[in-house]
C-alpha cells in the first residue's frame, strides 16, 4: 500500500508530540527572554556609567557570549557546569540559563546603544529643568530608549526562538528533536515523511517569527 | 536699591589643560537683562551653562541671593528650579506632548498640584499663541513653535532668572522676530531677570541693560547696553559690531 507522506504527521500522537515540542521551544525562549532582558537592561545601564572597570568587565562578558557559538555554550552549561559546580538542574533549565546569559549580553549592548543614541542635549534639557537623575531616566530617557531599542529587541527575540532548534544537542525534547524521532520511527512506512515533518516545522517557525520580524521592520521604517 | 540676585567672582573654567573662562566677574540685579556678546568660541555659552551647573568650574564663586553656591549636583538640582534655561535646539522631549513637556518639571520636581499648573501652563501657551497645540507632539511643530514651548516650559517653573542660549539661532528669519517679541515682553512686562547669549545685535541693543563682551574666555567689556552699542570701549568690540553689520 502506498502511503502519502503527509499522513506521518497524523500517525499516532505525532502531531501532538510536535506541538508539545514546539511548546517546549516557546517556553524556554520566553523565560530566557524575560530573564535575559531584565539582566540586560541593568548591564546596559551599567555600561553607560563612567566607571571604566565595570564597563570593561561587562564588555568582556558581551564579547564572550558573542564569540562563543551558542552550541558550544549549551555544551558548556550542560556538560561542564554540572561536573565543575555540582549543579544538577534539568536540561531545560540549563538551556534557560545559557540562553538568559546570552540574551542578557546581547540586550545589554542594545540598551547601551539606545541610551547613547539619545542626544546629550535631551539629558541637559532635563537636568536644566531640575529633574533628578532618576526622574530624568524615568520620564525622559527610558521612553526614548524603549522606542529606539524595540526593533533590535524584537529581532533578538526572533533569533532566540530560532536558536532553540539547537537544544536537541542537549537532549531536550523540543520540536526538532521530536521531529527527528518521528522521522526515524516512520522512515520505512513514510519515505517522504521527512519532507512533511520539516515542512510543518518550517511553517511553525515562520508563523512564530514572521509577525515579529514584520513588526520590527515596521517600527524601523516608522523611525526613518 | 535693587536686589542683587546673582554674582560671579573670579570664575575660572578649564577643559582639561585648556582654560576657557578667565577670571569672570559680574553681578546681576533683579529685573536686569544681561547680554553676553562675542565671537563664536569666546565662552558665552560655556559661561551660561556654568551658571546652570551644566558645566563645572575649577575655582571662583557664584552667589545666588548673596548665598554662595556649593557646586554639588544636589544643590544644582534645587537651584535649577530657580534658574531656568532655554537652549538653541529647543530640546523638547519627543515622547511627551506639548502640555506634558510643560507640566513635567513643575509636577514631578516641584510637586505642585497638576490642575493648578495646567491652568497656568494653558494661560502661558495662549500668550504665545499655542493653545491649540496642547496635545501635539514636538515633531508636529515648527521650529519657532518648539522654541515657544521651550520658553513656556522654563517659565512654568516660575524661575527667578532665565538663561537663554542663542534661542533664535536655529530659526528661520521670520520666526526669529516672534521669539524676540516674547523675550522682550518678558523683560518689559514681567521684569524677568535674564542672561541672554545672542548673535542678533539689533535684538541685543533693544533688550540689554548690560553687555558683557567676551573673547577667548576673557571679559573685554562690561558696559551698560546702550553705551556698548553706541560707544564700545575697546577696538575689538568696535570691530566685532562692524563685522555683525550693526
PDB file of C-alpha atoms in Angstrom, chain A residues 22 25-26 29 33 70 74 99 102 154-168 174-176 201-202 204-206 208-210 212-213:
ATOM      1  CA  UNK A  22       7.108  23.419  19.904  1.00  0.00           C
ATOM      2  CA  UNK A  25      10.854  25.650  22.467  1.00  0.00           C
ATOM      3  CA  UNK A  26       8.449  28.534  23.093  1.00  0.00           C
ATOM      4  CA  UNK A  29      12.640  31.085  24.615  1.00  0.00           C
ATOM      5  CA  UNK A  33      13.941  36.397  27.126  1.00  0.00           C
ATOM      6  CA  UNK A  70      25.625  29.055  21.043  1.00  0.00           C
ATOM      7  CA  UNK A  74      24.965  24.781  25.505  1.00  0.00           C
ATOM      8  CA  UNK A  99      20.014  31.443  26.741  1.00  0.00           C
ATOM      9  CA  UNK A 102      23.340  35.112  26.034  1.00  0.00           C
ATOM     10  CA  UNK A 154      12.244  42.091  18.565  1.00  0.00           C
ATOM     11  CA  UNK A 155      14.962  40.864  16.209  1.00  0.00           C
ATOM     12  CA  UNK A 156      16.794  39.388  19.198  1.00  0.00           C
ATOM     13  CA  UNK A 157      13.580  37.579  20.204  1.00  0.00           C
ATOM     14  CA  UNK A 158      13.263  36.034  16.720  1.00  0.00           C
ATOM     15  CA  UNK A 159      16.902  34.877  16.919  1.00  0.00           C
ATOM     16  CA  UNK A 160      16.282  33.288  20.311  1.00  0.00           C
ATOM     17  CA  UNK A 161      13.208  31.443  19.016  1.00  0.00           C
ATOM     18  CA  UNK A 162      15.142  30.132  16.000  1.00  0.00           C
ATOM     19  CA  UNK A 163      18.158  29.182  18.095  1.00  0.00           C
ATOM     20  CA  UNK A 164      16.029  26.915  20.299  1.00  0.00           C
ATOM     21  CA  UNK A 165      16.412  24.441  17.420  1.00  0.00           C
ATOM     22  CA  UNK A 166      19.925  23.787  18.774  1.00  0.00           C
ATOM     23  CA  UNK A 167      18.521  22.443  22.033  1.00  0.00           C
ATOM     24  CA  UNK A 168      18.422  18.934  20.573  1.00  0.00           C
ATOM     25  CA  UNK A 174      11.977  20.404  21.582  1.00  0.00           C
ATOM     26  CA  UNK A 175      10.314  20.384  18.189  1.00  0.00           C
ATOM     27  CA  UNK A 176      13.388  19.426  16.088  1.00  0.00           C
ATOM     28  CA  UNK A 201       8.335  22.828  11.271  1.00  0.00           C
ATOM     29  CA  UNK A 202       9.173  25.461   8.658  1.00  0.00           C
ATOM     30  CA  UNK A 204       5.539  26.666  12.630  1.00  0.00           C
ATOM     31  CA  UNK A 205       8.750  28.723  12.915  1.00  0.00           C
ATOM     32  CA  UNK A 206       7.526  31.029  10.160  1.00  0.00           C
ATOM     33  CA  UNK A 208       6.128  32.391  15.186  1.00  0.00           C
ATOM     34  CA  UNK A 209       8.878  34.572  13.738  1.00  0.00           C
ATOM     35  CA  UNK A 210       7.397  36.338  10.732  1.00  0.00           C
ATOM     36  CA  UNK A 212       7.780  39.618  14.961  1.00  0.00           C
ATOM     37  CA  UNK A 213      10.094  40.271  12.041  1.00  0.00           C
TER      38      UNK A 213
END
